[in-house]
Structure formats: C-alpha cells, structure tokens
Coordinates of C-alpha atoms and ligand atoms in Angstrom, one line a residue:
X1189 CA 21.7 5.7 11.5
X1190 CA 24.4 6.8 9.3
X1191 CA 23.1 7.6 5.6
X1192 CA 23.5 4.6 3.7
X1193 CA 25.4 4.1 0.6
X1194 CA 24.1 5.7 -2.9
X1195 CA 21.9 3.9 -5.0
X1196 CA 22.6 3.6 -8.6
X1197 CA 19.8 6.2 -9.4
X1198 CA 21.4 8.5 -7.6
X1199 CA 24.7 7.8 -8.9
X1200 CA 23.3 8.1 -12.2
X1201 CA 21.4 11.4 -11.0
X1202 CA 25.3 12.4 -9.4
X1203 CA 26.8 11.6 -13.1
X1204 CA 24.1 13.5 -15.2
X1205 CA 24.2 16.6 -13.0
X1206 CA 28.0 17.0 -12.7
X1207 CA 27.9 16.4 -16.7
X1208 CA 25.8 19.5 -16.9
X1209 CA 22.5 17.5 -18.4
X1210 CA 20.6 18.4 -16.2
X1211 CA 20.4 21.9 -14.4
X1212 CA 18.1 20.1 -11.6
X1213 CA 16.1 16.5 -10.2
X1214 CA 12.6 17.0 -11.8
X1215 CA 10.8 13.7 -11.5
X1216 CA 7.0 12.4 -11.0
X1217 CA 4.6 10.1 -10.2
X1218 CA 2.9 9.0 -12.7
X1219 CA 0.0 6.6 -11.9
X1220 CA -3.1 6.2 -14.5
X1221 CA -6.1 6.7 -12.8
X1222 CA -7.7 3.3 -13.2
X1223 CA -7.2 1.4 -9.1
X1224 CA -6.4 2.8 -6.2
X1225 CA -2.4 3.0 -4.9
X1226 CA -0.7 0.2 -3.3
X1227 CA 2.2 -0.5 -1.7
X1228 CA 4.0 -1.1 -4.7
X1229 CA 3.5 2.8 -5.6
X1230 CA 3.9 4.0 -2.1
X1231 CA 7.7 2.7 -2.8
X1232 CA 7.6 4.3 -6.4
X1233 CA 6.5 7.5 -4.1
X1234 CA 8.8 7.9 -1.8
X1235 CA 11.7 7.3 -4.7
X1236 CA 10.6 9.6 -6.9
X1237 CA 9.6 12.9 -4.7
X1238 CA 12.7 11.6 -2.0
X1239 CA 15.0 12.2 -4.5
X1240 CA 13.5 15.7 -5.6
X1241 CA 13.6 16.2 -1.9
X1242 CA 17.0 15.7 -1.3
X1243 CA 18.7 17.1 -4.6
X1244 CA 16.9 20.2 -4.1
X1245 CA 13.8 19.5 -7.0
X1246 CA 10.9 19.6 -7.4
X1247 CA 8.1 16.1 -7.9
X1248 CA 5.3 16.5 -10.4
X1249 CA 2.3 14.1 -10.2
X1250 CA 1.1 13.4 -12.8
X1251 CA -2.4 11.1 -14.0
X1252 CA -1.4 9.0 -17.0
X1253 CA -5.1 9.4 -18.3
X1254 CA -4.6 8.3 -21.7
X1255 CA -6.4 4.8 -21.7
X1256 CA -10.6 6.0 -21.0
X1257 CA -11.9 2.9 -20.8
X1258 CA -10.8 1.9 -17.7
X1259 CA -10.1 5.6 -15.8
X1260 CA -12.2 7.2 -12.9
X1261 CA -12.6 10.6 -11.2
X1262 CA -12.9 8.5 -7.9
X1263 CA -9.7 6.9 -8.3
X1264 CA -7.8 10.5 -9.7
X1265 CA -9.5 11.2 -6.0
X1266 CA -8.0 9.1 -4.3
X1267 CA -4.9 8.8 -5.3
X1268 CA -4.3 13.2 -4.5
X1269 CA -5.4 11.6 -0.4
X1270 CA -3.1 8.8 -0.7
X1271 CA 0.5 10.5 -2.1
X1272 CA -1.1 13.5 0.4
X1273 CA -1.0 10.9 3.7
X1274 CA 2.1 9.2 2.9
X1275 CA 3.7 12.7 3.4
X1276 CA 4.2 14.2 0.1
X1277 CA 3.0 17.9 -2.2
X1278 CA 3.6 17.7 -5.0
X1279 CA 5.2 21.0 -7.0
X1280 CA 2.7 20.4 -10.9
X1281 CA -0.2 18.5 -10.3
X1282 CA -0.4 17.2 -13.7
X1283 CA -2.5 15.4 -16.8
X1284 CA -1.5 13.7 -19.6
X1285 CA -4.8 14.2 -20.8
X1286 CA -3.7 17.6 -21.4
X1287 CA -1.6 17.0 -23.4
X1288 CA -3.6 15.6 -25.7
X1289 CA -3.2 18.4 -28.5
X1290 CA 0.3 18.5 -27.8
X1291 CA 0.8 15.1 -28.4
X1292 CA -1.5 15.4 -31.9
X1293 CA 0.8 18.5 -32.9
X1294 CA 4.3 16.5 -32.7
X1295 CA 2.5 13.1 -34.4
X1296 CA 2.1 15.5 -37.7
X1297 CA 5.2 16.6 -37.5
X1298 CA 6.3 12.7 -37.8
X1299 CA 4.3 12.0 -40.2
X1300 CA 5.7 15.1 -42.0
X1301 CA 9.0 13.8 -41.0
X1302 CA 7.7 10.8 -43.1
X1303 CA 8.6 9.1 -39.5
X1304 CA 5.0 8.0 -38.8
X1305 CA 2.2 6.4 -41.0
X1306 CA -1.7 5.1 -40.6
X1307 CA -1.9 1.2 -41.2
X1308 CA -4.8 -0.4 -41.6
X1309 CA -3.8 -3.9 -40.6
X1310 CA -6.0 -5.4 -38.2
X1311 CA -4.9 -6.1 -34.3
X1312 CA -4.9 -9.3 -35.8
X1313 CA -2.6 -8.9 -38.5
X1314 CA -0.6 -5.9 -37.1
X1315 CA 0.2 -8.3 -34.3
X1316 CA 1.2 -11.4 -37.3
X1317 CA 3.3 -9.1 -39.1
X1318 CA 4.8 -7.8 -36.2
X1319 CA 7.1 -11.2 -35.8
X1320 CA 8.7 -12.7 -32.6
X1321 CA 12.3 -12.5 -30.8
X1322 CA 13.1 -15.0 -32.8
X1323 CA 12.2 -14.1 -36.1
X1324 CA 12.1 -10.8 -37.5
X1325 CA 8.5 -8.8 -38.4
X1326 CA 7.2 -7.7 -42.0
X1327 CA 6.4 -3.9 -43.6
X1328 CA 3.4 -3.4 -43.3
X1329 CA 1.4 -2.4 -47.2
X1330 CA 0.5 0.8 -45.8
X1331 CA 4.4 1.6 -44.9
X1332 CA 5.0 3.2 -47.2
X1333 CA 2.5 5.5 -48.5
X1334 CA 3.2 9.6 -48.7
X1335 CA 3.6 11.7 -45.9
X1336 CA 0.4 13.4 -47.4
X1337 CA -1.9 10.6 -47.7
X1338 CA -1.1 10.2 -44.4
X1339 CA -1.6 13.6 -42.8
X1340 CA -5.1 13.8 -44.9
X1341 CA -6.0 10.6 -43.0
X1342 CA -4.9 10.9 -39.5
X1343 CA -6.7 14.2 -39.6
X1344 CA -10.0 12.5 -41.0
X1345 CA -9.3 9.8 -37.6
X1346 CA -9.2 12.6 -34.9
X1347 CA -12.6 13.9 -37.6
X1348 CA -13.8 10.4 -35.9
X1349 CA -14.7 9.2 -39.5
X1350 CA -13.5 5.7 -38.6
X1351 CA -14.5 3.2 -37.0
X1352 CA -13.1 2.1 -34.4
X1353 CA -10.6 -0.2 -35.0
X1354 CA -9.7 0.5 -38.2
X1355 CA -7.0 2.2 -38.7
X1356 CA -3.9 2.9 -36.2
X1357 CA -1.1 5.2 -36.5
X1358 CA 2.1 3.5 -36.5
X1359 CA 6.1 5.0 -35.6
X1360 CA 7.9 3.4 -38.8
X1361 CA 11.2 2.7 -37.3
X1362 CA 12.6 -1.1 -37.6
X1363 CA 10.4 -4.1 -38.4
X1364 CA 13.8 -5.9 -38.4
X1365 CA 14.6 -4.8 -35.2
X1366 CA 15.6 -7.1 -32.4
X1367 CA 13.4 -4.8 -29.8
X1368 CA 10.1 -5.9 -31.2
X1369 CA 8.9 -2.4 -29.3
X1370 CA 10.6 -0.6 -32.5
X1371 CA 8.8 -2.9 -34.6
X1372 CA 6.1 0.1 -36.3
X1373 CA 4.6 0.4 -32.7
X1374 CA 1.1 1.9 -32.8
X1375 CA 0.8 5.5 -31.4
X1376 CA -2.6 5.9 -31.4
X1377 CA -6.3 3.9 -31.8
X1378 CA -9.6 5.0 -32.7
X1379 CA -11.7 4.6 -29.8
X1380 CA -15.0 6.3 -30.0
X1381 CA -15.3 6.5 -26.0
X1382 CA -15.8 9.0 -23.0
X1383 CA -12.7 10.2 -21.0
X1384 CA -13.5 11.2 -18.2
X1385 CA -11.8 14.6 -18.7
X1386 CA -12.1 15.3 -21.8
X1387 CA -15.3 14.2 -22.8
X1388 CA -16.4 13.1 -26.3
X1389 CA -13.4 15.5 -27.6
X1390 CA -11.5 12.6 -29.5
X1391 CA -11.6 9.7 -30.7
X1392 CA -7.8 8.6 -30.9
X1393 CA -5.9 7.8 -27.6
X1394 CA -2.1 8.3 -27.5
X1395 CA -0.2 4.9 -26.6
X1396 CA 1.7 4.6 -23.6
X1397 CA 4.5 4.9 -24.7
X1398 CA 3.9 7.8 -26.9
X1399 CA 2.2 9.7 -24.4
X1400 CA 4.7 8.5 -21.4
X1401 CA 7.7 10.8 -22.5
X1402 CA 6.1 13.4 -24.1
X1403 CA 4.7 14.1 -20.9
X1404 CA 7.8 13.7 -19.4
X1405 CA 9.3 15.9 -21.9
X1406 CA 7.0 18.5 -21.6
X1407 CA 7.1 18.9 -18.3
X1408 CA 10.8 19.6 -18.4
X1409 CA 11.3 15.9 -16.3
X1410 CA 14.7 15.1 -16.3
X1411 CA 15.1 11.9 -14.3
X1412 CA 12.0 9.5 -15.5
X1413 CA 12.1 6.8 -13.2
X1414 CA 10.2 3.3 -13.8
X1415 CA 10.1 -0.3 -13.5
X1416 CA 12.2 -2.5 -14.6
X1417 CA 9.7 -4.0 -17.5
X1418 CA 9.7 -0.5 -19.2
X1419 CA 13.8 -1.5 -19.8
X1420 CA 13.0 -2.7 -23.1
X1421 CA 10.7 0.3 -23.8
X1422 CA 13.8 3.2 -23.5
X1423 CA 15.1 2.9 -27.0
X1424 CA 11.2 3.7 -27.9
X1425 CA 11.9 6.9 -25.6
X1426 CA 14.3 7.7 -26.9
X1427 CA 13.8 7.5 -30.7
X1428 CA 10.3 9.5 -29.7
X1429 CA 12.2 12.8 -28.9
X1430 CA 15.1 12.6 -30.7
X1431 CA 13.0 12.4 -33.6
X1432 CA 10.6 15.2 -32.4
X1433 CA 13.9 17.5 -31.0
X1434 CA 12.4 18.1 -27.9
X1435 CA 14.1 18.1 -24.4
X1436 CA 14.9 15.0 -23.6
X1437 CA 14.7 13.2 -19.9
X1438 CA 16.4 10.0 -18.8
X1439 CA 14.6 7.5 -18.4
X1440 CA 15.7 5.6 -15.5
X1441 CA 14.4 1.4 -14.6
X1442 CA 14.5 -0.1 -11.0
X1443 CA 12.7 -3.0 -9.4
X1444 CA 8.8 -3.5 -9.0
X1445 CA 7.9 -4.3 -4.9
X1446 CA 6.7 -7.6 -4.5
X1447 CA 5.1 -8.4 -1.4
X1448 CA 4.2 -12.1 0.2
X1449 CA 0.9 -13.3 0.9
X1450 CA -1.0 -10.8 -1.3
X1451 CA -1.6 -9.7 -4.6
X1452 CA -0.5 -6.8 -6.3
X1453 CA -1.6 -5.9 -9.1
X1454 CA -4.4 -3.0 -10.3
X1455 CA -6.6 -5.1 -12.2
X1456 CA -6.3 -8.0 -9.5
X1457 CA -7.1 -6.2 -6.6
X1458 CA -10.2 -4.5 -8.7
X1459 CA -11.2 -8.0 -8.7
X1460 CA -11.4 -8.6 -5.0
X1461 CA -13.4 -5.5 -5.1
X1462 CA -15.9 -6.0 -7.2
X1463 CA -16.6 -9.6 -6.9
X1464 CA -16.7 -9.4 -3.1
X1465 CA -14.0 -10.7 -1.6
X1466 CA -13.0 -8.2 0.8
X1467 CA -15.1 -5.1 2.1
X1468 CA -13.6 -2.3 -0.3
X1469 CA -10.2 -0.8 -1.3
X1470 CA -9.7 0.4 1.8
X1471 CA -10.2 -2.7 3.5
X1472 CA -8.0 -3.6 6.2
X1473 CA -6.1 -6.8 4.5
X1474 CA -5.2 -5.3 1.2
X1475 CA -2.4 -4.3 0.2
X1476 CA -3.7 -0.4 -0.9
X1477 CA -2.8 2.6 0.9
X1478 CA -6.0 2.5 2.5
X1479 CA -6.0 -0.1 3.4
X1480 CA -2.5 -0.4 4.9
X1481 CA -3.5 3.5 6.1
X1482 CA -7.5 1.8 7.8
X1483 CA -5.7 -1.2 8.9
X1484 CA -3.6 0.9 11.2
X1485 CA -0.2 2.3 9.1
X1486 CA 1.1 5.1 10.0
X1487 CA 2.9 6.8 6.6
X1488 CA 6.3 7.2 8.7
X1489 CA 6.2 3.2 8.8
X1490 CA 5.6 2.9 5.5
X1491 CA 7.8 5.3 4.2
X1492 CA 10.8 3.7 6.5
X1493 CA 9.5 -0.1 4.6
X1494 CA 10.5 1.5 1.6
X1495 CA 13.4 3.0 2.4
X1496 CA 14.7 0.2 4.4
X1497 CA 14.1 -2.3 1.4
X1498 CA 15.9 -0.3 -0.5
X1499 CA 16.2 0.4 -4.6
X1500 CA 17.8 -2.1 -6.5
X1501 CA 18.3 -3.5 -9.8
X1502 CA 16.8 -7.3 -9.5
X1503 CA 12.9 -7.9 -9.0
X1504 CA 12.6 -9.9 -5.9
X1505 CA 9.6 -10.7 -3.6
X1506 CA 9.9 -8.7 0.0
X1507 CA 8.9 -11.2 3.3
X1508 CA 5.9 -9.5 4.4
X1509 CA 7.2 -9.7 7.9
X1510 CA 9.4 -6.9 6.9
X1511 CA 6.1 -4.6 6.8
X1512 CA 5.0 -5.4 10.0
X1513 CA 7.8 -4.7 11.9
X1514 CA 8.1 -1.5 10.1
X1515 CA 4.8 -0.5 12.2
X1516 CA 5.6 -2.4 15.5
X1517 CA 9.1 -0.5 15.4
X1518 CA 7.1 2.7 15.3
X1519 CA 3.7 2.3 16.7
X1520 CA 6.7 0.1 20.2
X1521 CA 7.5 4.3 20.0
X1522 CA 4.5 6.4 20.4
X1523 CA 1.4 3.8 21.3
X1524 CA 0.1 4.1 24.3
X1525 CA -0.8 1.4 26.2
X1526 CA -4.0 0.4 26.8
X1527 CA -5.1 -3.1 28.2
X1528 CA -7.6 -5.3 26.9
X1529 CA -9.2 -8.0 28.0
X1530 CA -10.0 -10.3 24.8
X1531 CA -12.0 -14.0 26.2
X1532 CA -12.5 -12.7 29.9
X1533 CA -13.0 -15.1 33.0
X1534 CA -14.1 -13.2 36.1
X1535 CA -11.5 -12.6 38.9
X1536 CA -12.5 -11.5 42.6
X1537 CA -10.8 -10.1 45.0
X1538 CA -12.3 -11.6 48.4
X1539 CA -10.6 -8.9 50.7
X1540 CA -11.1 -6.1 48.6
X1541 CA -13.6 -3.4 50.7
X1542 CA -17.5 -3.7 48.7
X1543 CA -18.4 -1.4 46.7
X1544 CA -14.8 0.5 47.1
X1545 CA -12.4 2.0 43.7
X1546 CA -9.7 3.1 44.1
X1547 CA -7.0 4.8 41.0
X1548 CA -4.2 3.2 40.0
X1549 CA -2.1 5.0 38.2
X1550 CA -0.4 3.2 35.0
X1551 CA 2.3 3.7 32.7
X1552 CA 1.4 4.9 29.0
X1553 CA 4.6 4.0 27.4
X1554 CA 7.4 2.7 29.0
X1555 CA 9.6 3.7 24.9
X1556 CA 8.4 7.2 25.8
X1557 CA 8.7 8.9 29.7
X1558 CA 6.6 11.9 28.3
X1559 CA 3.3 9.9 27.5
X1560 CA 3.5 9.9 31.5
X1561 CA 0.6 8.4 33.3
X1562 CA -3.0 7.5 33.0
X1563 CA -5.2 6.8 36.0
X1564 CA -6.8 3.0 36.0
X1565 CA -9.8 2.7 38.5
X1566 CA -9.5 -0.8 40.3
X1567 CA -12.1 -2.7 41.8
X1568 CA -12.8 -6.4 43.8
X1569 CA -14.3 -7.5 40.1
X1570 CA -11.9 -7.7 37.6
X1571 CA -11.4 -9.9 34.1
X1572 CA -8.1 -10.8 33.2
X1573 CA -7.9 -13.1 30.2
X1574 CA -9.1 -16.7 30.7
X1575 CA -5.5 -18.0 28.9
X1576 CA -3.9 -16.6 31.7
X1577 CA -5.4 -18.6 35.2
X1578 CA -5.0 -22.4 35.0
X1579 CA -6.0 -24.2 38.0
X1580 CA -3.2 -26.8 37.9
X1581 CA -0.5 -25.4 35.7
X1582 CA 3.3 -26.8 35.1
X1583 CA 6.4 -24.3 37.1
X1584 CA 7.3 -22.4 33.9
X1585 CA 3.5 -21.3 33.9
X1586 CA 4.1 -17.3 35.3
X1587 CA 0.7 -16.4 35.5
X1588 CA -1.6 -16.7 37.4
X1589 CA -3.0 -20.8 39.1
X1590 CA -4.7 -21.6 42.5
X1591 CA -2.1 -21.4 44.4
X1592 CA 0.0 -19.0 42.9
X1593 CA 0.4 -14.9 42.6
X1594 CA 1.1 -12.8 39.9
X1595 CA 0.9 -9.1 40.5
X1596 CA -1.4 -7.0 37.7
X1597 CA -0.5 -4.4 36.2
X1598 CA -0.3 -1.2 37.4
X1599 CA -1.8 -2.5 40.5
X1600 CA -1.2 -5.6 43.3
X1601 CA 0.1 -8.7 43.7
X1602 CA -2.6 -10.9 44.3
X1603 CA -2.9 -14.7 45.2
X1604 CA -5.4 -17.0 44.0
X1605 CA -7.0 -19.6 47.2
X1606 CA -10.0 -20.7 45.3
X1607 CA -11.7 -20.9 41.8
X1608 CA -15.6 -21.3 42.0
X1609 CA -16.6 -24.1 39.0
X1610 CA -20.0 -24.3 37.4
X1611 CA -21.7 -28.3 37.5
X1612 CA -20.2 -29.4 34.3
X1613 CA -16.8 -28.3 36.1
X1614 CA -15.3 -25.1 34.3
X1615 CA -13.9 -22.8 36.5
X1616 CA -16.1 -19.5 36.2
X1617 CA -14.6 -17.3 38.6
X1618 CA -11.5 -16.7 40.3
X1619 CA -11.0 -15.8 44.3
X1620 CA -8.1 -14.2 45.2
X1621 CA -6.8 -11.8 48.1
X1622 CA -4.9 -8.8 47.1
X1623 CA -1.3 -7.5 49.2
X1624 CA -2.1 -3.8 50.3
X1625 CA 1.5 -3.5 50.0
X1626 CA 2.4 -4.5 46.5
X1627 CA 1.2 -1.3 45.2
X1628 CA 2.6 -0.4 41.6
X1629 CA 5.7 2.1 42.3
X1630 CA 5.1 2.2 45.8
X1631 CA 6.1 -1.3 46.7
X1632 CA 7.9 -1.8 49.6
X1633 CA 6.9 -5.6 50.2
X1634 CA 10.2 -7.3 49.3
X1635 CA 7.4 -9.8 47.5
X1636 CA 8.8 -11.2 43.8
X1637 CA 6.8 -12.8 41.2
X1638 CA 7.9 -13.8 38.2
X1639 CA 4.6 -12.8 36.3
X1640 CA 2.2 -9.4 35.4
X1641 CA -0.9 -10.2 33.9
X1642 CA -3.0 -7.1 32.4
X1643 CA -6.8 -7.0 33.9
X1644 CA -9.6 -4.5 33.5
X1645 CA -11.8 -3.5 36.2
X1646 CA -15.6 -5.0 35.0
X1647 CA -17.5 -2.6 36.1
X1648 CA -15.7 0.3 34.5
X1649 CA -14.6 -1.5 31.2
X1650 CA -16.5 -1.0 28.4
X1651 CA -17.1 -3.6 25.7
X1652 CA -16.1 -3.0 22.1
X1653 CA -15.8 -5.3 18.7
X1654 CA -12.5 -6.1 18.0
X1655 CA -11.6 -7.4 14.2
X1656 CA -8.2 -9.3 13.6
X1657 CA -7.4 -9.3 10.8
X1658 CA -5.0 -12.1 9.3
X1659 CA -2.8 -12.7 6.0
X1660 CA -5.4 -12.5 2.8
X1661 CA -3.9 -15.4 1.4
X1662 CA -3.2 -18.6 2.4
X1663 CA 0.3 -18.9 0.3
X1664 CA 3.2 -16.8 -0.1
X1665 CA 2.5 -16.3 -4.0
X1666 CA -1.1 -16.0 -4.6
X1667 CA 0.3 -14.5 -8.3
X1668 CA 1.9 -18.4 -8.9
X1669 CA -1.4 -20.5 -9.0
X1670 CA -1.7 -24.3 -9.7
X1671 CA -2.8 -25.4 -12.8
X1672 CA -6.8 -24.7 -13.6
X1673 CA -6.5 -22.5 -10.0
X1674 CA -6.5 -18.9 -9.8
X1675 CA -4.9 -16.7 -7.1
X1676 CA -9.0 -16.2 -5.8
X1677 CA -8.3 -19.7 -4.4
X1678 CA -5.5 -19.4 -2.5
X1679 CA -7.6 -16.5 -0.2
X1680 CA -6.9 -17.3 2.9
X1681 CA -11.2 -18.1 4.7
X1682 CA -9.9 -16.8 8.3
X1683 CA -8.1 -13.7 7.2
X1684 CA -11.0 -12.2 9.4
X1685 CA -12.0 -12.7 13.1
X1686 CA -14.3 -10.6 15.1
X1687 CA -14.5 -10.6 18.5
X1688 CA -15.5 -8.8 21.8
X1689 CA -13.1 -7.0 23.8
X1690 CA -13.3 -5.5 27.5
X1691 CA -11.2 -2.6 27.9
X1692 CA -10.1 0.1 30.5
X1693 CA -12.5 3.4 30.4
X1694 CA -9.4 5.5 28.9
X1695 CA -9.9 4.3 25.5
X1696 CA -13.8 5.7 25.9
X1697 CA -12.1 9.4 24.4
X1698 CA -10.4 7.8 21.6
X1699 CA -10.5 9.1 18.4
X1700 CA -11.4 6.9 14.4
X1701 CA -7.5 6.5 13.7
X1702 CA -6.1 6.2 17.3
X1703 CA -3.5 3.5 18.0
X1704 CA -3.1 1.8 20.7
X1705 CA -0.6 -0.9 22.0
X1706 CA -3.5 -3.5 24.0
X1707 CA -0.2 -4.5 26.3
X1708 CA 0.3 -8.4 25.8
X1709 CA -1.8 -8.9 22.4
X1710 CA -0.9 -6.7 19.7
X1711 CA -1.5 -3.1 17.9
X1712 CA -4.7 -1.7 17.1
X1713 CA -6.5 1.7 15.4
X1714 CA -9.6 2.8 16.0
X1715 CA -11.8 2.0 12.9
X1716 CA -14.1 4.1 10.7
X1717 CA -16.8 2.6 11.8
X1718 CA -17.1 2.9 15.2
X1719 CA -20.2 5.1 16.8
X1720 CA -20.0 7.1 19.8
X1721 CA -20.5 4.3 22.5
X1722 CA -19.1 1.3 20.4
X1723 CA -15.8 1.1 19.4
X1724 CA -14.8 -0.9 16.8
X1725 CA -10.4 -1.1 16.5
X1726 CA -8.6 -3.2 13.6
X1727 CA -5.3 -5.7 15.0
X1728 CA -2.4 -3.8 12.6
X1729 CA -0.2 -6.5 14.2
X1730 CA 0.0 -8.7 16.9
X1731 CA 3.7 -7.7 19.4
X1732 CA 6.1 -10.5 18.1
X1733 CA 6.3 -12.4 14.8
X1734 CA 4.4 -14.9 15.6
X1735 CA 2.2 -15.6 12.1
X1736 CA 2.2 -19.4 11.7
X1737 CA 3.4 -20.4 14.8
Ligands
ATP494 P1 -0.4 -2.6 -11.4 O1 0.7 -3.2 -13.3 O2 -0.6 -2.4 -10.6 O3 -1.5 -1.7 -12.6 P2 1.0 0.1 -13.0 O4 2.7 0.4 -12.8 O5 0.6 -0.2 -14.6 O6 0.3 -1.2 -12.0 P3 0.8 2.6 -12.5 O7 -0.1 3.6 -11.8 O8 1.2 2.6 -14.0 O9 0.2 1.4 -12.3 O10 2.4 3.5 -11.9 C1 2.1 4.6 -11.3 C2 3.9 4.0 -11.0 O11 4.4 3.7 -9.7 C3 5.0 4.1 -12.1 O12 5.7 4.8 -12.4 C4 5.0 2.3 -11.6 O13 6.4 2.2 -12.1 C5 4.8 2.4 -10.2 N1 4.6 1.3 -9.5 C6 3.8 0.6 -10.4 N2 3.8 -0.9 -9.3 C7 4.9 -0.9 -9.2 C8 5.5 -1.8 -7.7 N3 5.2 -2.9 -7.4 N4 6.5 -1.4 -6.8 C9 7.4 -0.2 -7.7 N5 7.1 0.9 -8.2 C10 5.6 0.2 -9.1
MG495 MG1 1.3 2.0 -15.4
MG496 MG1 -1.6 -0.9 -15.2

C-alpha cells in the first residue's frame, strides 16, 4: 500500500532537522513502572520507536521511576518484555532514578539563580494559594527568601531533617500566570519512602515535570513525544530547560488512544487485578499487551492497528472492532485451518466399512499455498456441530437436513437418510451414507451441494478446553459511569464461557502460543495453562464481526 501522507509530528521533525535545530532523531518511550503496559502504550511505543527507525535515529526505553510509592520491579520487567515482544529494541535502557543526583545539582543551580525556593505551605495551603483558572494565585510568604537560606534548607531537606510534607522546593515563576502549571510548581517533596532502585538513599523526590524534561535533556532526546494532557505543561518543560541552559528537546503532543468497551487507566486496570475481577494483568480480556498476547494477538496485528489508527491532535475513542479486525486480517493470512466441533452430535456413515479409517488430505490455508495440506482421519463415526443439522429445515438451510446432502470439508458428500432419537424425541444420532465418487480433490461425480460443514472422527478426536472470551465490559464507555456507579458496575458478567471442543488429531502437536483458525468458528490460540494431553485454547476473535448481533 502507498505510504500515507506525513503526519504532523513528522512534519515538525522535518522542519527542525532542516533548520538544523537537531542533528538526528532521538526519541524515548518513558513509562512509569507502576503497572503493565496497555494498548495505549503500544501506540506510543510504535510511534517513538517507529520514528527513530524511519529517520535512522535512536529510541531509548526510560523508566520514569520518580515516584517510589507505586513502583515495582515486576513492572520494570514486564515492560521490557512487552516492548521486545512488540518487535522493538531500545538503544539505551535508562532510569530517571539514575538522574536523581544530577537533578539535585540542577535544583541547587536554580536556587542559586533565585529561580527556586523552599516553601513551607502545607499541601492544602499550596492548593489554595494557587488560585483558579479565573483567579490569579497569591505569592507564598516564603517566596522571597534569599538564595543562601533556601540552599541551606534544601540541603537539610535532603539530609532528612524535616518530616514528610513539611516543606517543598518550588520553582519561582509567576503566580499570576494564566497557565496554572507556571504558578510556582513544586519541584521536590519530602517523602521518606523506599525506592525500588535507590533504596533509602533519598527522602526528597522530584515531581514529574521537574524530572521528565531534564531526563530527556540528559539523554540528548531531540523530540519528546507525549500525550495531549501535557500540552499545557510544555511552557514549564521549556522554562526548566531554558533556566538551566541545558540541551532543550522539543515536546510534541499527540492524542491518547482510547478504545470502546474497555478502560485504559493503569489505576483501573490495577483495581481489576487486585480485586480479582480478572485473572491477572495477562488475563485475555485485559487491554494490556500481556493480555492481548495471551488472547492470541500477534505483534504485527497490534503494530498494524496502531499504524491504521494514525496520529492525531484531538482525542477520540477508537471502535475496538478495528483492533479485532487487525488480528482477523493477519490470522486470515497466516493461521492454519483446523476442524473443531464445539457442540457435538454423532453422525454415523452407514455404508462405511466397519473399522475402516482413511486419511483425507485437507488444505491448511486457502490464503497460503505454501502452508500445504495435512492428513485428517475419516471413519464411519463422526461428530458434527449440532447446529449444522436440522431434521426439518427451510429451503435456504444449506447445512445438513434429513433427506438432504452436504459436503464434509476435505472428504465426501454425504446424504442423510435417517436419525436416531432418545425417549424424549431428541435427535441423538444422524445416519448418513457417503458417496465414494465425491472425494474432495478427486470428485468426478458432477454432484453439486450447496453446503460444506466441518467434522471430526469421533475415535480420533481429542477433547480440549475452550475459553470463549467476550468483551470485559458491557458498555462502550465504562469510564462514563452514571451517578452512584463505577466502571466496575459495567463489567460484562458473561465475558468468559468455558466449553469443551473435539478437535482433529493435528492439534495434538500444538505448542503454547500457536494460533489456528477453527473452520467456520473463529481464531484460537493455545493458552499457557495447557498441559501435556490437556490442551486449553482461547478464542481470539470470531471469523466475522458478529458481536451484538
Ligand atoms: P495511565 O494514565 O494509564 O497511568 P500514563 O500516561 O500515566 O498512563 P505512563 O507509564 O506514564 O502512563 O506512559 C508512558 C508513555 O505512554 C507516555 O509517554 C504516555 O504518554 C504514553 N501513553 C500512555 N497511555 C497512552 C494512551 N492511551 N495512548 C497513547 N499513549 C499513551
Ligand atoms: Mg505518566
Ligand atoms: Mg499514570
């Protein structure tokens, strides 16, 4: 397909490179290690790593680990695994916490320049003094302390002399600025907390805005790409770099990815995990990368989805059907076809020689000739889907009915002549004859039938567990909860149905992570819960978008 028109970030990069503002494209993906990555992060990953690749530049993975209270090593590891799985390799792996010393020195530099001060207002007072969008803020009574005193107090903050929350370091900018972020933002707070990497070495921790841009600068980032909610933080980003007279990256904002029928905030995802509404971060219903991986999504399908959604300047919500279509489209090309019967009924071929087994050669993937064929055992005792048979059916029912004929995929045309019923009158067995002249691929009979159905040989099939997943939430936007409700009230109670399926013997060799198309049913993946001899498969997505119909 032709390369799409450049998006606004590429245009901005082109301008800056041409103007000589930067020599190369250095981007970074900066997650806070306070949860697992989700599909929104995938968009940011594809964008940052993708730009570096397209421009022959570099992209760092940087852990924005400046808030010790919510961060854990488990997250640091899962994030690396997920970025790699998506198909990207960082140039440098960095931790903002490694810059604590440098940040501290720079803070002292701002104090010396009279651009930062130690403030003793409480958190609540600080908020009050800050003013509102319509009202200017008030100067803190500590704002005009002289640099010497500030330096002394700041050093003692660092030394642990003061209790948590008793003092902050604030940038001295403009309490009347129309931009609230510029009303003397807090740079450091006192927090005697254990950090997952720096241990107990620090008891003052930098605020996000102070740490983020400086980390970008230290790494020589040229384009600091972030989501729209940081647009009005950009003046502060610029103020810090300018005041320190350090390398000054260009911040560019783009719209977050939102998806229907799910939530994407890490706080909410954590709550789903902690309260056991799902089996874990990698539950196949979660919008996390690890959940999508376990669900059976391929890295390629996620990358294609992100490219297809594109980069925008305005927030919007993307229909999850587009994500589902991206995996359908990929698996249609690459997934081998197999036969599985979910809701079986016996079908006996009355003219088949007793105990005879014949192998049928069945095409693995009509979209990919190189996938070849496989041998599927055919016998006189078969299973088909109940829904593929009706004793009496309207003319347009192209599956099997009494007195009718159908083709068994890869095998023969069969004619149904009778049924066996239980005492209640339910059909429990279908009796058919096969037509030996109609073997698939060698059919010289000239017979035509309208329908083809799938089947398995009852004695050769293995029984597996199938987990049929549906959307985690029953409404498009669970974030928009009605009064008195939370997003949890919109969980879909039927998001998981466990069934049994009978599958052809070729599945016996399937490995964890293998994906197949069960013909006429959907795409499935082998779940890590599988054990030798007891396969568990997750439904990735149905063949067509039939949700809600
Ligand atoms: P959350 O609100 O879920 O905690 P976050 O933005 O705080 O998300 P970070 O770990 O800070 O999460 O995100 C790392 C990077 O991923 C940031 O640059 C952020 O802008 C980007 N990102 C996060 N969520 C999305 C999203 N939904 N769409 C696009 N980019 C995102
Ligand atoms: Mg963040
Ligand atoms: Mg966050």
